């Protein structure tokens, strides 16, 4: 099969289309013909080097967020069939540690990531554990599906698991037109929160407004004052900052002061994506 293989660190010259063997499914695996694979920031960071995930090595086939059709199944697979339309969860845990048993594979010490430190979707075919290949409804396109796994799982973790966003919370979302933030705005609105979207251009803010953001702020101006005004002086409950550091001054001045029991929610920053 053809695959985009990284053989060095650097720019686009570090990758090239090569012929590599087609993957064979293990007993609990499926092989998926890739219909769409999203470009993730981790792909670019690891191409520039060095590899960021433990176990990363060259040559490497990147591509974490994959959707396509099942073309082969392992001998023990009963949950998926040839022809199924699927989107892949790229996180592969050991399956037996406390984190895996609790459904937190991302914290597994033996974590493998499809496209991160295991062969990914920049290829015609990819082999993955069958339980990580999730059905895609017919009304959802495979290109759309491939945009979901990393951004939406990251936003879900930040919004619901870490941020514990609920009705009437005020959630500030930085970089509001990024993939993680697009997901976070919708998830926060789903929880009944009010969303303050912060972005660098009016076009990006218009996109956030279309997703339901309640207050739109340009990131090139101070935002703590407008947020306090918007909340009647209360301040934000949760700040989600995919850029990791852009809102650090705001975390000190714009989040509710003295709310020590909710400190863990103040920095509901998205994990690297």
Short mmCIF file of C-alpha atoms in Angstrom, two decimals:
data_model
loop_
_atom_site.label_atom_id
_atom_site.label_comp_id
_atom_site.label_asym_id
_atom_site.label_seq_id
_atom_site.Cartn_x
_atom_site.Cartn_y
_atom_site.Cartn_z
CA UNK A 1 0.00 0.00 0.00
CA UNK A 2 1.00 3.63 -0.26
CA UNK A 3 1.75 5.59 2.91
CA UNK A 4 3.19 8.98 3.81
CA UNK A 5 6.26 7.93 5.78
CA UNK A 6 8.36 10.17 8.00
CA UNK A 7 12.02 9.19 7.89
CA UNK A 8 13.66 12.24 9.48
CA UNK A 9 12.90 15.39 11.46
CA UNK A 10 12.27 18.71 9.74
CA UNK A 11 9.87 20.25 7.27
CA UNK A 12 7.79 18.66 4.51
CA UNK A 13 10.96 17.09 3.09
CA UNK A 14 11.01 14.76 6.12
CA UNK A 15 8.06 12.78 4.72
CA UNK A 16 7.50 11.03 1.41
CA UNK A 17 5.05 8.62 -0.17
CA UNK A 18 6.41 5.08 -0.01
CA UNK A 19 5.20 1.56 -0.65
CA UNK A 20 4.88 -0.37 2.62
CA UNK A 21 3.27 -3.72 3.51
CA UNK A 22 -0.47 -3.73 4.13
CA UNK A 23 -1.34 -4.35 7.78
CA UNK A 24 -2.75 -7.70 8.85
CA UNK A 25 -5.40 -7.81 11.60
CA UNK A 26 -4.60 -9.50 14.89
CA UNK A 27 -7.30 -11.66 16.48
CA UNK A 28 -9.00 -8.63 18.06
CA UNK A 29 -8.26 -6.09 15.31
CA UNK A 30 -9.90 -4.66 12.24
CA UNK A 31 -8.23 -3.25 9.15
CA UNK A 32 -9.74 0.01 7.94
CA UNK A 33 -9.44 1.47 4.46
CA UNK A 34 -8.77 5.13 5.21
CA UNK A 35 -11.31 7.50 3.69
CA UNK A 36 -10.22 10.61 5.61
CA UNK A 37 -7.51 11.49 8.12
CA UNK A 38 -7.26 14.83 9.89
CA UNK A 39 -4.03 16.78 10.30
CA UNK A 40 -3.30 17.12 14.01
CA UNK A 41 -0.89 19.51 15.67
CA UNK A 42 1.00 16.57 17.17
CA UNK A 43 1.71 15.33 13.64
CA UNK A 44 3.50 18.58 12.85
CA UNK A 45 5.35 18.78 16.18
CA UNK A 46 6.69 15.24 15.85
CA UNK A 47 7.64 15.82 12.24
CA UNK A 48 9.74 18.81 13.29
CA UNK A 49 11.19 16.75 16.11
CA UNK A 50 11.95 15.43 18.52
CA UNK A 51 9.28 12.79 19.00
CA UNK A 52 7.08 13.78 21.91
CA UNK A 53 5.34 10.51 22.75
CA UNK A 54 7.21 7.70 24.52
CA UNK A 55 7.91 4.94 22.03
CA UNK A 56 7.98 7.21 18.98
CA UNK A 57 10.53 6.05 16.43
CA UNK A 58 11.41 6.51 12.78
CA UNK A 59 10.29 5.60 10.23
CA UNK A 60 6.79 6.64 11.28
CA UNK A 61 3.32 6.90 9.70
CA UNK A 62 1.42 9.75 11.36
CA UNK A 63 -2.30 10.50 11.35
CA UNK A 64 -4.35 10.18 14.55
CA UNK A 65 -7.91 11.04 13.56
CA UNK A 66 -9.15 8.48 11.05
CA UNK A 67 -12.43 7.46 9.44
CA UNK A 68 -13.06 4.83 6.79
CA UNK A 69 -14.49 1.39 5.97
CA UNK A 70 -13.66 -1.92 7.62
CA UNK A 71 -12.10 -4.26 5.03
CA UNK A 72 -10.90 -7.12 7.26
CA UNK A 73 -11.55 -8.43 10.76
CA UNK A 74 -9.59 -10.60 13.16
CA UNK A 75 -10.69 -14.10 14.04
CA UNK A 76 -12.16 -13.07 17.41
CA UNK A 77 -13.97 -9.93 16.23
CA UNK A 78 -17.77 -10.03 16.34
CA UNK A 79 -18.59 -6.36 16.96
CA UNK A 80 -17.59 -5.10 13.50
CA UNK A 81 -18.05 -6.42 9.98
CA UNK A 82 -16.52 -5.78 6.60
CA UNK A 83 -18.12 -2.70 5.07
CA UNK A 84 -18.84 -0.90 8.36
CA UNK A 85 -18.25 2.84 8.32
CA UNK A 86 -16.13 3.68 11.37
CA UNK A 87 -14.22 6.44 13.12
CA UNK A 88 -11.23 5.46 15.23
CA UNK A 89 -10.40 6.37 18.81
CA UNK A 90 -6.60 6.60 18.57
CA UNK A 91 -5.78 5.78 22.22
CA UNK A 92 -4.73 2.18 22.90
CA UNK A 93 -4.18 1.16 26.52
CA UNK A 94 -2.93 -2.07 28.06
CA UNK A 95 -6.50 -3.00 28.99
CA UNK A 96 -5.68 -4.25 32.48
CA UNK A 97 -4.29 -1.39 34.58
CA UNK A 98 -6.46 0.70 36.92
CA UNK A 99 -6.63 3.55 34.41
CA UNK A 100 -7.77 1.32 31.56
CA UNK A 101 -10.33 -0.45 33.74
CA UNK A 102 -11.70 2.96 34.74
CA UNK A 103 -12.04 4.01 31.10
CA UNK A 104 -9.07 6.40 31.30
CA UNK A 105 -6.78 4.84 28.68
CA UNK A 106 -5.06 8.17 28.13
CA UNK A 107 -3.33 7.78 31.50
CA UNK A 108 -2.14 4.22 30.88
CA UNK A 109 1.63 3.85 31.38
CA UNK A 110 1.76 1.62 28.31
CA UNK A 111 -0.29 3.99 26.14
CA UNK A 112 -0.02 3.63 22.38
CA UNK A 113 -1.51 6.27 20.12
CA UNK A 114 -2.51 5.39 16.57
CA UNK A 115 -0.55 7.85 14.46
CA UNK A 116 1.39 9.07 17.50
CA UNK A 117 3.71 6.19 18.40
CA UNK A 118 2.05 3.50 16.29
CA UNK A 119 1.31 3.44 12.53
CA UNK A 120 -1.48 5.87 11.70
CA UNK A 121 -3.86 7.02 9.04
CA UNK A 122 -1.58 8.68 6.50
CA UNK A 123 -1.84 5.46 4.55
CA UNK A 124 -4.35 3.52 2.50
CA UNK A 125 -5.03 1.07 5.35
CA UNK A 126 -4.58 0.99 9.12
CA UNK A 127 -5.02 -1.82 11.65
CA UNK A 128 -6.62 -0.96 15.02
CA UNK A 129 -8.27 -2.80 17.92
CA UNK A 130 -11.88 -3.47 16.96
CA UNK A 131 -13.26 -1.87 20.13
CA UNK A 132 -11.71 1.46 19.07
CA UNK A 133 -13.52 1.48 15.71
CA UNK A 134 -16.85 3.19 16.36
CA UNK A 135 -19.79 3.13 13.92
CA UNK A 136 -20.45 6.32 11.94
CA UNK A 137 -24.14 7.05 11.24
CA UNK A 138 -25.06 7.23 7.57
CA UNK A 139 -25.98 10.92 7.82
CA UNK A 140 -22.44 11.82 8.97
CA UNK A 141 -19.78 12.10 6.29
CA UNK A 142 -16.47 10.35 6.85
CA UNK A 143 -14.54 13.60 6.38
CA UNK A 144 -16.61 15.13 9.19
CA UNK A 145 -16.10 12.05 11.33
CA UNK A 146 -12.33 12.24 10.96
CA UNK A 147 -12.39 15.73 12.49
CA UNK A 148 -13.92 14.44 15.74
CA UNK A 149 -11.66 12.15 17.83
CA UNK A 150 -8.85 14.28 19.23
CA UNK A 151 -10.56 17.72 19.35
CA UNK A 152 -13.81 16.47 20.80
CA UNK A 153 -12.32 14.07 23.32
CA UNK A 154 -9.94 16.82 24.49
CA UNK A 155 -12.77 19.33 24.78
CA UNK A 156 -15.00 16.80 26.55
CA UNK A 157 -12.28 16.10 29.10
CA UNK A 158 -11.61 19.80 29.70
CA UNK A 159 -15.26 20.89 29.76
CA UNK A 160 -16.99 18.09 31.64
CA UNK A 161 -14.38 16.02 33.49
CA UNK A 162 -11.99 18.79 34.60
CA UNK A 163 -14.13 21.91 34.31
CA UNK A 164 -17.35 20.28 35.56
CA UNK A 165 -19.28 22.87 33.58
CA UNK A 166 -22.93 23.16 34.51
CA UNK A 167 -25.98 25.40 34.04
CA UNK A 168 -25.38 29.14 34.33
CA UNK A 169 -21.59 28.79 34.57
CA UNK A 170 -19.60 31.36 32.64
CA UNK A 171 -17.01 29.66 30.43
CA UNK A 172 -14.31 31.67 28.69
CA UNK A 173 -13.00 29.92 25.57
CA UNK A 174 -9.74 31.24 24.17
CA UNK A 175 -8.76 30.65 20.50
CA UNK A 176 -12.45 30.22 19.86
CA UNK A 177 -12.12 29.06 16.24
CA UNK A 178 -9.64 26.27 16.96
CA UNK A 179 -10.85 22.70 16.68
CA UNK A 180 -10.82 22.06 20.44
CA UNK A 181 -12.56 25.36 21.13
CA UNK A 182 -15.23 24.76 18.48
CA UNK A 183 -16.07 21.56 20.33
CA UNK A 184 -15.84 23.18 23.77
CA UNK A 185 -18.25 25.98 22.88
CA UNK A 186 -20.89 23.48 21.83
CA UNK A 187 -20.31 21.21 24.83
CA UNK A 188 -20.52 24.13 27.26
CA UNK A 189 -23.75 25.36 25.68
CA UNK A 190 -25.11 21.81 25.87
CA UNK A 191 -24.46 21.95 29.62
CA UNK A 192 -26.44 25.18 29.90
CA UNK A 193 -23.45 27.48 30.39
CA UNK A 194 -22.87 30.97 29.05
CA UNK A 195 -19.86 31.15 26.76
CA UNK A 196 -17.44 34.02 26.24
CA UNK A 197 -15.54 33.45 23.00
CA UNK A 198 -12.13 35.08 22.52
CA UNK A 199 -10.44 35.14 19.11
CA UNK A 200 -8.04 37.20 17.04
CA UNK A 201 -10.32 38.18 14.13
CA UNK A 202 -13.93 39.15 13.54
CA UNK A 203 -14.31 36.21 11.15
CA UNK A 204 -13.34 33.76 13.88
CA UNK A 205 -15.70 35.42 16.33
CA UNK A 206 -18.51 35.16 13.79
CA UNK A 207 -17.88 31.42 13.63
CA UNK A 208 -18.06 31.23 17.43
CA UNK A 209 -21.31 33.20 17.40
CA UNK A 210 -22.76 30.70 14.97
CA UNK A 211 -22.01 27.97 17.52
CA UNK A 212 -23.92 29.81 20.26
CA UNK A 213 -21.30 31.93 22.04
CA UNK A 214 -22.97 34.61 24.15
CA UNK A 215 -20.21 37.23 24.29
CA UNK A 216 -17.57 37.84 21.62
CA UNK A 217 -14.25 39.45 22.52
CA UNK A 218 -11.17 40.23 20.46
CA UNK A 219 -8.03 38.78 21.99
CA UNK A 220 -5.96 41.89 21.17
CA UNK A 221 -7.70 43.86 23.93
CA UNK A 222 -8.07 43.27 27.69
CA UNK A 223 -10.86 40.81 28.42
CA UNK A 224 -11.06 40.63 32.21
CA UNK A 225 -13.14 43.82 32.46
CA UNK A 226 -15.75 42.81 29.86
CA UNK A 227 -16.05 39.36 31.45
CA UNK A 228 -16.64 40.86 34.89
CA UNK A 229 -19.25 43.20 33.40
CA UNK A 230 -20.91 40.29 31.59
CA UNK A 231 -21.14 38.30 34.84
CA UNK A 232 -22.24 41.19 37.05
CA UNK A 233 -18.86 41.30 38.76
CA UNK A 234 -18.76 37.58 39.53
CA UNK A 235 -16.07 36.61 37.04
CA UNK A 236 -15.63 33.49 34.97
CA UNK A 237 -16.16 30.03 36.42
CA UNK A 238 -14.02 28.16 33.89
CA UNK A 239 -11.34 29.29 31.47
CA UNK A 240 -10.43 26.95 28.64
CA UNK A 241 -7.19 27.90 26.95
CA UNK A 242 -5.93 25.57 24.18
CA UNK A 243 -2.96 27.90 23.69
CA UNK A 244 -1.80 26.96 27.22
CA UNK A 245 -0.44 30.34 28.31
CA UNK A 246 -2.33 33.14 26.56
CA UNK A 247 -4.79 33.60 29.42
CA UNK A 248 -2.45 33.22 32.37
CA UNK A 249 -2.73 36.92 33.35
CA UNK A 250 -6.50 36.61 33.05
CA UNK A 251 -6.52 33.57 35.33
CA UNK A 252 -5.10 35.84 38.01
CA UNK A 253 -7.48 38.74 37.48
CA UNK A 254 -10.58 37.63 35.62
CA UNK A 255 -11.63 34.44 37.37
CA UNK A 256 -13.70 34.71 40.50
CA UNK A 257 -11.44 35.72 43.40
CA UNK A 258 -11.46 33.64 46.56
CA UNK A 259 -13.16 30.67 44.88
CA UNK A 260 -10.56 28.29 46.22
CA UNK A 261 -12.74 25.22 46.25
CA UNK A 262 -13.11 25.54 42.47
CA UNK A 263 -9.47 26.20 41.67
CA UNK A 264 -9.27 23.00 39.67
CA UNK A 265 -11.93 24.36 37.35
CA UNK A 266 -10.18 27.68 36.81
CA UNK A 267 -7.53 26.11 34.56
CA UNK A 268 -9.56 23.74 32.44
CA UNK A 269 -6.93 24.03 29.75
CA UNK A 270 -7.11 21.63 26.82
CA UNK A 271 -4.47 18.97 26.60
CA UNK A 272 -2.06 19.17 23.63
CA UNK A 273 -3.79 18.36 20.38
#
